[in-house]
C-alpha cells in the first residue's frame, strides 16, 4: 500500500429521501444509502453489485457530486468534494449512465455532444475541440458519417459509445459506470464492456462499475462491493469474494449466476418473497428475513464489520459460511 | 477535405429528410400558406395595396366589390362607408393583426416560458409559488380585465399589445412547466450537470431546446387568441382606434350596413377567419411533425 490516497473514496455516507405516500398520509423516510465506505485506487476497477433498489445509483450520484450525502463525505484525491470546485470535480470524475435512450440530448448532434464538455471547460478553440471530439469518437468506434447525426438516428450501442466518448473527452481520472450495458442486447453488451476495458488501459483511468450482474463484475473488476438495502455487506478482491463469499447474500448472488438467465439479472434468488423495503429496514442484520442461515441473534443485533486480509463482510456467521476457508480467526470490531 | 465534404453531405441529407417530412403534412402546408399570405400582405402592404387606405372619397361610398353588380376594378373589394378602398384597408389591416399576434406572444411567451421553466425545473417551493400565480391569473377573465384596463388608461395599439401580452402567458407557463418536468430527471440533464454546466446553462441549453415543440403549439394558439381578442376589443371601440385599418374595427364600422352591403362585414370577417384558421392548422401541423415519434 502506497502513501497515495485513493483517487475517489466515500466515507460513511448516508442518503435518505422523504417519500410521500399520498395526499394526507405523513411522509416516510427512505434510507437509500446507509453508511457506505468505499474507495478506488488509481487505474483500478471497483465493482458494485446488488439487486435493483439497493442504492447503487444513489451512491453513483453522490460519487459524481450530483447529490450531497446527508452524512459522511466524498473524497477526491483525499480532498473533500465540498472543497473541490464543481468544474474541477467534473474534469476528474465523469459518468456513463444506464439508459442509452435518455443519456444524450436529442437536440444536439453527436459531434456537438462530445464537444460540449470542452466548451463548458473552455478548452481550446472551436476547431481544436472539433478535432478532439472527432478523435474520441474514432476511439470509441463510431463511424464518421454518424458525427452529424442526432441521437435518434443511432442504435442503443452506438449511443453508449457516444456517452463514453463524452465522458472521456475531458480526460477524467475516474469513470462512474452505472449499469452501462444492462439496457443493451447481450451481443452488444460484450462489445461495450470490451471497449470500456480497452479505453481504461489507454487512458489509465479508474472505474467504478455498477452492475447487477456478478459475471460481468468478475470479468471486469479488481475489487467488488456487494450492496444490500443501502449497505455494503461484503467487499474485497474480486477473486477472493467469488471464491469464498463471507455473506449469505453474496453466496445467493453467486448461485444465481449459474442459472440460465444470467442476462436478466437477478430473477430468483430463492430467498423467499420478503422483498427488501428501504422505508422499513429490518432491525439487526437487514438481510435476516431472507437469510437461510439466520439465528435468533440476527434479528436483534447489527452484525459487526469483520475484515480478513482486505476481505470484509457484515455477517454474524461469516466464518461458518466461509466453511473450508482456513486461516486465523477474523478480527471483528466490537464483537460481544 | 473529402471528410469535410462527406460531413456537409450528411448534414444536407438530414436536412432534406426533415424538409420532406414537413412537406408531407397537408394541414401544415395549408396553414403555412395562409400564414405566409398574411405575412407577405403585411410586409409588402405599400406595394400590394392599390390605393391609400386612409383616402376618403365621399362620392364613392359603399361601392360593391368587383364580382357584384355595379362593382368595378377601380375598387376590387369595393369601398367602405367613407369611400376608402376596401382592399387596401384589408391589406394594411393584416399588419395590425400580425403585430398584435406577434407582440402579445412575445410578451406573454417571455413571461410564461420563464415561469414554466423555473417551476418545472426546480419543482418544490418554486413550483408551488409559480403554480399559485398561474392559478390566480386563470381566475381573472381576460376580456373583462382587458376592457377595464383599456377603459382606464385609454386605448391604442401599444396598450392593446401590452395588456394582452401581460394577460396571455398562462398557457405558456402551464405547458412549459409540464414539458420540463418530464425531462428534468433524464440522464442528459444529469450528464450536463456532471460536466460542470451551470444551472442557468442547463435550463437554457439542455431543457429549453427539448420543450420547443409544445411551446410552438402554444405560440400559434395564443397568437390566434390575441388576434381574435383584438378584433373583439376594436369592435367594442376599446381596441385599435380609427382611422387605423384593423379588421375588427372594419367589422364594427360596417355593422350599420349589414343588411344593405353585407360584404363590408363578410370580407374582414373572412380574412380574420382564414388567418386564425391558418395559424391553428400550422400549429397542429408543427405539433404532429415535431412529436417524438416523428422526429
Ligand atoms: N430522488 C429520489 N427520491 C426518492 N426516492 C429515491 C430517489 N432516488 C432513489 N430513491 C429510492 O432509493 C432506493 C435506491 O435507489 P437506487 O439508488 O436507484 O437503486 P439501484 O440503482 O440500486 O437500483 C430505491 O428504493 C429508490 O426508490
Ligand atoms: Mg440504478
XYZ file of C-alpha atoms and ligand atoms in Angstrom:
659
model
C 0.000 0.000 0.000
C 1.425 3.319 -1.024
C 1.002 6.587 0.734
C -1.053 7.928 -2.115
C -4.700 8.406 -1.128
C -7.316 6.616 -3.257
C -8.422 8.580 -6.322
C -12.015 8.576 -5.179
C -13.470 7.472 -1.869
C -16.693 7.675 0.081
C -16.553 7.738 3.844
C -19.536 6.589 5.828
C -22.103 8.233 3.546
C -25.818 8.254 4.245
C -28.632 9.341 1.956
C -32.275 9.499 2.908
C -35.240 10.578 0.827
C -38.618 11.719 2.006
C -41.268 9.900 0.047
C -44.901 10.888 0.157
C -47.495 8.146 0.193
C -50.469 10.187 -0.864
C -52.028 13.495 -0.028
C -52.870 13.191 3.629
C -50.552 10.483 4.852
C -47.325 11.510 6.529
C -44.095 11.324 4.567
C -41.801 8.421 5.191
C -38.081 8.383 5.297
C -36.479 6.111 2.709
C -32.946 5.060 3.560
C -31.322 4.700 0.159
C -27.714 4.523 1.388
C -26.849 3.673 4.991
C -23.240 4.290 5.932
C -21.155 3.168 2.982
C -17.375 3.469 2.839
C -15.543 2.531 -0.342
C -12.530 3.626 -2.328
C -10.999 3.220 -5.775
C -7.279 3.304 -6.347
C -5.501 4.637 -9.365
C -6.168 2.669 -12.559
C -8.187 0.071 -10.663
C -11.762 -1.032 -11.166
C -14.237 -1.293 -8.330
C -17.415 -3.218 -8.957
C -20.625 -2.570 -7.049
C -23.305 -5.244 -7.245
C -26.697 -5.661 -5.694
C -30.338 -6.008 -6.530
C -32.287 -3.217 -8.123
C -33.257 -0.654 -5.472
C -30.368 -1.344 -3.105
C -28.937 2.155 -3.561
C -26.331 1.703 -6.288
C -27.448 4.635 -8.406
C -27.840 6.841 -5.366
C -24.264 6.052 -4.437
C -23.211 6.783 -8.028
C -24.891 10.201 -7.950
C -23.020 11.006 -4.740
C -19.744 9.809 -6.262
C -20.435 12.181 -9.159
C -21.111 15.037 -6.754
C -24.600 15.370 -8.249
C -26.076 14.902 -4.808
C -24.623 15.695 -1.430
C -24.700 12.929 1.165
C -26.746 13.602 4.305
C -23.805 12.417 6.338
C -20.271 11.408 5.502
C -18.060 12.731 2.760
C -16.807 12.138 -0.761
C -13.042 12.404 -1.087
C -11.330 13.177 -4.365
C -7.580 12.585 -4.064
C -8.025 12.875 -0.337
C -9.811 16.225 -0.528
C -13.445 16.649 0.445
C -15.656 17.045 -2.636
C -17.261 20.059 -0.983
C -13.973 21.957 -1.214
C -13.287 20.986 -4.827
C -14.991 23.338 -7.281
C -17.736 21.980 -9.483
C -15.737 22.402 -12.704
C -12.627 20.930 -11.145
C -14.559 17.922 -9.859
C -16.287 17.350 -13.189
C -12.972 17.388 -15.028
C -11.863 14.414 -12.960
C -14.970 12.282 -12.430
C -17.347 11.516 -15.294
C -20.419 9.297 -15.682
C -21.702 6.704 -18.123
C -25.374 6.168 -17.403
C -27.635 3.207 -17.894
C -30.277 4.295 -20.371
C -28.851 4.904 -23.852
C -32.146 6.471 -24.900
C -32.022 9.352 -22.452
C -28.318 9.869 -21.958
C -27.862 12.145 -24.983
C -29.548 15.487 -25.546
C -31.853 14.801 -28.542
C -31.291 18.289 -29.909
C -27.514 18.054 -30.250
C -25.611 16.288 -32.971
C -23.202 13.572 -31.873
C -20.157 15.749 -32.515
C -21.668 18.667 -30.591
C -22.472 16.321 -27.711
C -18.853 15.290 -27.377
C -17.609 18.858 -27.876
C -19.924 20.220 -25.210
C -17.793 19.292 -22.153
C -14.813 21.007 -23.773
C -16.866 24.125 -24.328
C -18.082 24.170 -20.726
C -14.470 23.880 -19.604
C -13.331 26.462 -22.168
C -10.694 24.105 -23.539
C -9.244 25.040 -26.900
C -10.657 26.862 -29.890
C -13.678 25.593 -31.744
C -11.596 23.805 -34.342
C -9.395 22.152 -31.759
C -12.460 20.987 -29.863
C -13.962 19.558 -33.011
C -10.759 17.687 -33.822
C -10.509 16.323 -30.329
C -14.151 15.252 -30.194
C -13.822 13.559 -33.571
C -10.750 11.684 -32.366
C -12.607 10.440 -29.283
C -15.493 9.290 -31.454
C -12.995 7.389 -33.617
C -11.578 5.788 -30.495
C -14.954 4.516 -29.332
C -15.553 3.126 -32.789
C -18.296 5.394 -34.069
C -18.315 5.782 -37.863
C -17.547 9.278 -39.146
C -20.800 9.509 -41.026
C -22.626 9.465 -37.674
C -20.893 12.616 -36.423
C -23.580 14.948 -37.656
C -26.460 12.646 -36.877
C -28.830 13.223 -33.989
C -29.132 10.587 -31.242
C -32.437 9.225 -32.565
C -30.638 8.037 -35.685
C -28.286 5.826 -33.640
C -28.685 2.391 -32.098
C -28.510 1.859 -28.346
C -24.968 0.521 -28.539
C -23.824 3.460 -30.640
C -25.382 5.876 -28.185
C -23.495 4.268 -25.319
C -20.305 4.665 -27.344
C -21.075 8.364 -27.696
C -21.753 8.596 -23.960
C -18.361 7.002 -23.307
C -16.651 9.431 -25.675
C -18.370 12.340 -23.944
C -17.210 11.042 -20.569
C -13.608 10.623 -21.706
C -13.180 13.831 -23.677
C -12.123 15.753 -20.560
C -9.579 13.036 -19.706
C -11.005 12.288 -16.262
C -9.322 10.147 -13.622
C -12.428 8.198 -12.708
C -15.337 6.881 -14.732
C -18.550 6.050 -12.881
C -20.407 3.484 -14.987
C -23.928 2.926 -13.671
C -25.092 -0.300 -15.354
C -23.821 0.930 -18.729
C -24.838 -2.228 -20.558
C -27.955 -3.515 -18.843
C -30.240 -1.823 -21.373
C -28.422 -3.327 -24.364
C -28.705 -6.582 -26.286
C -26.445 -9.317 -24.972
C -24.282 -9.311 -28.108
C -23.774 -5.537 -27.866
C -23.065 -5.738 -24.121
C -19.836 -7.621 -24.718
C -18.658 -5.058 -27.268
C -19.266 -2.165 -24.899
C -17.603 -3.966 -21.977
C -14.530 -4.694 -24.092
C -14.457 -1.086 -25.237
C -14.523 0.139 -21.650
C -11.669 -2.208 -20.775
C -9.539 -1.127 -23.732
C -10.108 2.531 -23.020
C -9.238 2.044 -19.382
C -5.819 0.764 -20.412
C -5.362 3.505 -22.959
C -6.340 6.354 -20.647
C -5.116 4.842 -17.390
C -8.339 5.661 -15.560
C -10.029 4.216 -12.513
C -13.524 2.846 -12.913
C -16.435 2.348 -10.574
C -18.542 -0.235 -12.342
C -22.080 -0.699 -11.102
C -23.957 -3.769 -12.196
C -26.436 -6.318 -11.030
C -24.587 -8.988 -12.955
C -21.862 -10.713 -10.961
C -20.446 -12.454 -14.030
C -19.717 -9.106 -15.658
C -18.184 -7.756 -12.481
C -15.989 -10.825 -12.095
C -14.708 -10.310 -15.618
C -14.038 -6.586 -15.237
C -13.268 -5.626 -11.658
C -10.262 -5.834 -9.356
C -12.387 -5.302 -6.287
C -16.052 -5.801 -5.641
C -18.513 -4.464 -3.108
C -21.851 -6.207 -2.588
C -24.687 -3.926 -1.527
C -27.874 -4.886 0.232
C -30.516 -2.378 1.364
C -28.167 0.593 1.249
C -25.185 -1.047 2.924
C -22.072 -2.783 1.695
C -22.439 -6.257 3.192
C -19.268 -7.693 1.689
C -16.279 -6.324 -0.129
C -12.798 -7.360 -1.142
C -10.657 -8.512 -4.050
C -12.986 -9.939 -6.686
C -11.328 -13.345 -6.885
C -11.453 -13.702 -3.100
C -15.088 -12.739 -2.794
C -16.101 -15.017 -5.628
C -14.112 -17.960 -4.348
C -15.110 -17.762 -0.711
C -18.065 -15.492 -0.058
C -18.390 -14.459 3.563
C -22.008 -13.279 3.410
C -25.081 -15.394 2.602
C -26.376 -12.684 0.260
C -23.212 -12.836 -1.844
C -23.489 -16.585 -1.883
C -27.055 -16.371 -3.156
C -25.969 -13.931 -5.857
C -23.177 -16.262 -6.927
C -25.549 -19.196 -7.107
C -27.922 -17.191 -9.266
C -25.120 -16.505 -11.754
C -25.201 -20.212 -12.514
C -28.857 -20.114 -13.522
C -29.504 -19.974 -17.275
C -30.946 -16.458 -17.461
C -27.921 -14.502 -16.310
C -28.693 -11.740 -18.772
C -31.845 -10.898 -16.904
C -30.007 -10.015 -13.742
C -31.309 -11.487 -10.549
C -34.649 -13.080 -11.285
C -34.873 -15.593 -8.493
C -32.546 -15.702 -5.569
C -34.533 -18.468 -3.882
C -34.653 -16.133 -0.918
C -38.357 -16.123 -0.338
C -40.866 -13.419 -1.031
C -39.744 -10.978 1.645
C -38.834 -8.094 -0.659
C -36.420 -5.547 0.837
C -38.113 -2.223 1.635
C -35.807 0.764 2.209
C -38.564 2.642 4.044
C -38.700 -0.136 6.599
C -35.256 -1.583 7.187
C -35.405 -4.710 9.363
C -33.668 -4.477 12.750
C -30.470 -6.373 13.401
C -28.990 -7.699 10.188
C -31.039 -6.108 7.387
C -30.793 -9.344 5.409
C -32.136 -11.642 8.123
C -35.742 -12.005 6.853
C -34.423 -13.630 3.688
C -31.421 -15.411 5.118
C -31.391 -19.231 5.013
C -28.838 -19.350 7.870
C -30.485 -16.943 10.291
C -30.341 -17.455 14.043
C -32.135 -15.506 16.786
C -29.222 -13.070 17.178
C -29.588 -11.941 13.538
C -32.900 -10.172 14.163
C -31.685 -8.314 17.242
C -28.038 -7.374 16.801
C -26.448 -5.500 13.932
C -23.605 -7.675 12.687
C -20.185 -6.096 13.182
C -17.897 -5.402 10.280
C -15.268 -8.135 10.086
C -12.252 -7.919 7.870
C -9.773 -10.575 6.924
C -6.924 -9.727 4.589
C -8.859 -6.918 2.931
C -11.965 -9.061 2.575
C -14.715 -7.642 4.741
C -18.236 -8.769 5.464
C -21.099 -7.982 7.786
C -22.475 -11.290 8.993
C -22.619 -12.845 12.448
C -21.613 -16.160 10.970
C -19.149 -15.133 8.301
C -16.610 -17.685 9.459
C -19.074 -20.529 9.412
C -20.122 -19.523 5.903
C -16.566 -19.373 4.639
C -16.505 -23.021 5.710
C -13.405 -24.622 4.371
C -11.620 -21.295 4.336
C -8.790 -21.946 6.750
C -6.934 -19.144 8.414
C -6.661 -17.034 11.522
C -9.912 -16.050 13.177
C -11.497 -12.948 11.752
C -10.844 -9.677 13.522
C -14.253 -8.288 14.280
C -14.793 -4.870 15.731
C -16.904 -4.824 18.885
C -17.940 -8.431 18.827
C -19.503 -9.323 22.185
C -11.031 17.557 -47.339
C -13.022 14.606 -48.548
C -14.035 14.043 -44.965
C -15.308 17.575 -44.728
C -17.290 17.045 -47.897
C -18.952 13.888 -46.620
C -19.808 15.750 -43.442
C -21.574 18.563 -45.199
C -23.247 15.963 -47.400
C -24.563 14.160 -44.332
C -25.775 17.412 -42.893
C -27.592 18.320 -46.098
C -29.286 14.949 -46.442
C -30.525 15.102 -42.855
C -31.989 18.492 -43.630
C -33.631 17.148 -46.777
C -35.207 14.347 -44.791
C -36.637 16.802 -42.300
C -37.969 19.018 -45.078
C -39.669 16.080 -46.725
C -41.484 15.216 -43.503
C -42.734 18.787 -43.213
C -43.751 18.780 -46.860
C -45.991 15.748 -46.459
C -48.285 17.233 -43.846
C -51.372 18.686 -45.526
C -52.657 20.831 -42.662
C -49.213 22.216 -42.093
C -48.909 23.219 -45.751
C -52.342 24.871 -45.924
C -51.814 26.657 -42.616
C -48.316 27.695 -43.630
C -49.615 29.034 -46.954
C -52.365 31.094 -45.287
C -49.914 32.417 -42.734
C -47.385 33.207 -45.445
C -50.064 35.138 -47.383
C -50.803 37.247 -44.331
C -47.117 37.896 -43.709
C -46.476 38.881 -47.337
C -49.528 41.160 -47.218
C -48.268 42.806 -44.049
C -44.686 43.224 -45.234
C -45.482 44.395 -48.758
C -48.632 46.374 -47.983
C -47.469 49.571 -49.747
C -46.638 47.595 -52.891
C -49.785 45.461 -52.925
C -52.411 47.998 -51.921
C -53.961 49.643 -54.998
C -54.848 52.831 -53.119
C -54.196 54.820 -49.960
C -56.149 53.066 -47.170
C -56.877 56.400 -45.480
C -58.005 58.332 -48.548
C -61.697 59.176 -48.242
C -63.769 59.663 -51.320
C -67.198 60.578 -50.113
C -68.621 60.491 -53.606
C -67.829 56.785 -53.901
C -69.111 55.367 -50.609
C -70.064 51.722 -50.099
C -69.254 50.632 -53.615
C -69.744 46.889 -54.117
C -66.855 44.553 -54.891
C -65.956 43.727 -58.457
C -67.936 40.488 -58.689
C -71.187 42.115 -57.547
C -73.478 44.170 -59.675
C -72.096 47.676 -60.101
C -68.591 46.764 -58.996
C -65.507 47.885 -60.831
C -61.792 47.090 -60.928
C -61.085 50.559 -59.578
C -62.026 49.173 -56.132
C -61.761 45.374 -56.374
C -63.345 44.850 -52.946
C -65.444 47.969 -53.088
C -65.267 50.886 -50.665
C -66.386 51.469 -47.086
C -68.802 53.966 -45.672
C -66.241 56.753 -46.057
C -65.338 55.802 -49.594
C -61.945 54.266 -48.671
C -60.649 51.428 -50.876
C -61.589 48.230 -49.004
C -58.860 46.028 -50.475
C -56.208 48.498 -49.379
C -57.638 48.678 -45.879
C -57.778 44.900 -45.716
C -54.135 44.615 -46.770
C -52.966 47.213 -44.260
C -55.181 45.593 -41.626
C -53.106 42.408 -41.797
C -50.258 44.441 -40.310
C -52.320 45.248 -37.231
C -53.458 41.676 -36.714
C -49.972 40.203 -37.074
C -48.441 42.930 -34.937
C -50.966 42.188 -32.192
C -50.408 38.448 -32.520
C -46.622 38.614 -32.504
C -46.375 41.350 -29.865
C -48.708 39.534 -27.488
C -46.936 36.227 -27.968
C -43.526 37.857 -27.476
C -44.527 39.386 -24.136
C -46.727 36.518 -22.951
C -44.206 33.944 -24.122
C -41.317 35.635 -22.340
C -43.247 35.705 -19.069
C -44.892 32.300 -19.335
C -41.895 30.343 -20.622
C -39.642 31.808 -17.936
C -42.098 30.927 -15.183
C -42.741 27.485 -16.657
C -39.029 26.701 -16.945
C -38.390 27.712 -13.337
C -41.414 25.852 -11.945
C -40.768 22.721 -13.944
C -37.044 22.571 -13.408
C -36.807 23.387 -9.707
C -40.103 21.950 -8.552
C -40.790 22.097 -4.813
C -41.405 25.519 -3.351
C -40.620 27.429 -6.550
C -43.222 25.327 -8.329
C -45.780 25.956 -5.588
C -45.365 29.738 -5.758
C -45.470 29.851 -9.561
C -48.431 27.485 -9.753
C -50.256 29.789 -7.360
C -49.515 32.803 -9.573
C -50.788 30.895 -12.608
C -53.949 29.897 -10.764
C -54.514 33.493 -9.725
C -54.108 34.610 -13.318
C -56.515 31.904 -14.527
C -59.124 33.232 -12.120
C -59.173 36.561 -13.994
C -61.474 36.795 -17.003
C -59.238 38.063 -19.822
C -61.858 40.066 -21.659
C -63.151 41.862 -18.575
C -59.696 42.735 -17.307
C -58.642 43.910 -20.757
C -61.754 46.041 -21.065
C -61.242 47.523 -17.623
C -57.587 48.373 -18.189
C -58.149 49.790 -21.645
C -61.072 51.760 -20.302
C -58.852 53.203 -17.585
C -55.677 54.051 -19.466
C -57.177 54.666 -22.881
C -56.764 52.507 -25.917
C -54.078 52.387 -28.541
C -52.228 49.695 -30.444
C -49.421 49.659 -27.851
C -51.806 49.441 -24.931
C -53.701 46.559 -26.517
C -50.477 44.618 -27.138
C -49.224 45.264 -23.613
C -52.490 44.341 -21.942
C -52.958 41.172 -23.957
C -49.311 40.196 -23.533
C -49.494 40.632 -19.777
C -52.647 38.510 -19.678
C -51.998 35.719 -22.144
C -48.990 33.956 -20.601
C -50.734 31.291 -18.532
C -50.786 28.607 -21.246
C -47.077 29.147 -21.887
C -46.337 28.656 -18.207
C -48.518 25.551 -17.848
C -47.286 23.811 -20.984
C -43.617 24.635 -20.404
C -43.785 23.503 -16.780
C -45.317 20.153 -17.683
C -42.870 19.554 -20.518
C -39.843 20.439 -18.386
C -40.992 18.205 -15.531
C -40.998 15.300 -17.948
C -37.373 15.761 -18.926
C -35.646 17.252 -15.908
C -34.690 13.868 -14.406
C -33.406 12.417 -17.662
C -29.799 11.339 -17.856
C -28.688 14.008 -20.305
C -29.582 16.671 -17.757
C -27.554 14.786 -15.125
C -24.729 14.383 -17.641
C -24.677 18.139 -18.248
C -24.534 18.737 -14.517
C -21.759 16.175 -14.164
C -19.800 18.015 -16.824
C -19.973 21.178 -14.742
C -22.581 23.197 -16.671
C -24.177 25.930 -14.585
C -27.859 25.698 -13.701
C -28.907 28.576 -15.996
C -26.980 26.981 -18.828
C -28.648 23.623 -18.174
C -32.085 25.236 -18.188
C -31.445 27.187 -21.372
C -29.284 24.769 -23.362
C -30.499 21.333 -22.244
C -34.088 21.786 -21.085
C -35.464 24.620 -23.234
C -34.444 23.208 -26.659
C -36.260 19.997 -25.780
C -39.582 21.633 -24.990
C -39.847 23.893 -28.053
C -42.368 21.597 -29.769
C -45.207 22.091 -27.279
C -44.252 25.761 -26.836
C -44.550 26.350 -30.578
C -48.079 24.989 -30.467
C -48.957 27.431 -27.685
C -47.404 30.242 -29.734
C -49.846 29.583 -32.541
C -52.853 29.138 -30.254
C -52.173 32.331 -28.331
C -51.452 34.282 -31.492
C -54.861 33.339 -32.832
C -56.379 34.054 -29.433
C -54.808 37.527 -29.300
C -55.873 38.392 -32.846
C -59.471 37.492 -32.031
C -59.375 39.413 -28.751
C -58.037 42.493 -30.529
C -60.825 42.220 -33.077
C -63.345 41.960 -30.256
C -61.848 44.905 -28.372
C -61.727 47.003 -31.528
C -65.290 46.010 -32.351
C -66.323 47.327 -28.937
C -64.432 50.532 -29.617
C -61.806 49.800 -26.947
C -59.059 48.408 -29.111
C -57.245 49.921 -32.039
C -58.577 53.385 -32.775
C -59.828 54.724 -36.125
C -58.693 55.501 -38.713
C -56.252 52.560 -38.349
C -57.494 49.687 -40.535
C -57.903 46.884 -38.001
C -60.068 44.007 -39.226
C -62.088 44.051 -36.024
C -62.634 47.762 -36.390
C -63.668 47.302 -40.024
C -66.361 44.850 -38.907
C -67.510 47.315 -36.243
C -67.643 50.215 -38.668
C -69.615 48.152 -41.145
C -72.210 46.822 -38.750
C -74.791 49.508 -39.524
C -74.767 48.455 -43.159
C -75.050 44.706 -42.696
C -78.464 44.459 -44.351
C -77.663 46.551 -47.398
C -73.989 45.913 -48.083
C -73.081 42.726 -46.211
C -69.634 42.462 -47.818
C -68.277 45.221 -45.542
C -68.578 42.712 -42.722
C -68.109 39.491 -44.667
C -64.760 40.488 -46.157
C -62.809 41.386 -42.976
C -64.632 38.550 -41.205
C -63.407 36.068 -43.789
C -59.880 37.470 -43.591
C -59.902 37.063 -39.815
C -61.284 33.553 -40.111
C -58.700 32.487 -42.669
C -55.789 33.929 -40.703
C -56.849 32.277 -37.443
C -57.558 29.020 -39.262
C -54.153 29.178 -40.926
C -52.365 29.791 -37.649
C -54.183 26.919 -35.951
C -53.589 24.486 -38.812
C -49.937 25.466 -38.800
C -49.698 24.902 -35.031
C -51.358 21.489 -35.261
C -49.030 20.547 -38.075
C -45.955 21.640 -36.165
C -47.061 19.543 -33.225
C -47.533 16.493 -35.423
C -44.229 16.897 -37.200
C -42.157 17.591 -34.086
C -43.842 14.896 -31.953
C -41.216 12.468 -30.575
C -42.299 9.670 -32.885
C -41.952 11.809 -35.944
C -38.604 13.367 -35.199
N -34.794 11.025 -5.811
C -35.331 10.024 -5.085
N -36.408 10.248 -4.321
C -36.964 9.246 -3.586
N -36.507 8.002 -3.548
C -35.427 7.700 -4.290
C -34.792 8.694 -5.096
N -33.745 8.111 -5.734
C -33.739 6.814 -5.336
N -34.743 6.568 -4.474
C -35.021 5.284 -3.813
O -33.825 4.853 -3.230
C -33.673 3.453 -3.375
C -32.387 3.143 -4.061
O -32.483 3.543 -5.401
P -31.312 3.424 -6.445
O -30.100 4.055 -5.864
O -31.780 3.962 -7.741
O -31.121 1.843 -6.532
P -30.400 0.962 -7.620
O -29.635 1.867 -8.546
O -29.523 0.049 -6.834
O -31.457 0.210 -8.335
C -34.881 2.955 -4.139
O -35.801 2.437 -3.231
C -35.421 4.212 -4.789
O -36.814 4.128 -4.909
Mg -29.784 2.019 -10.672
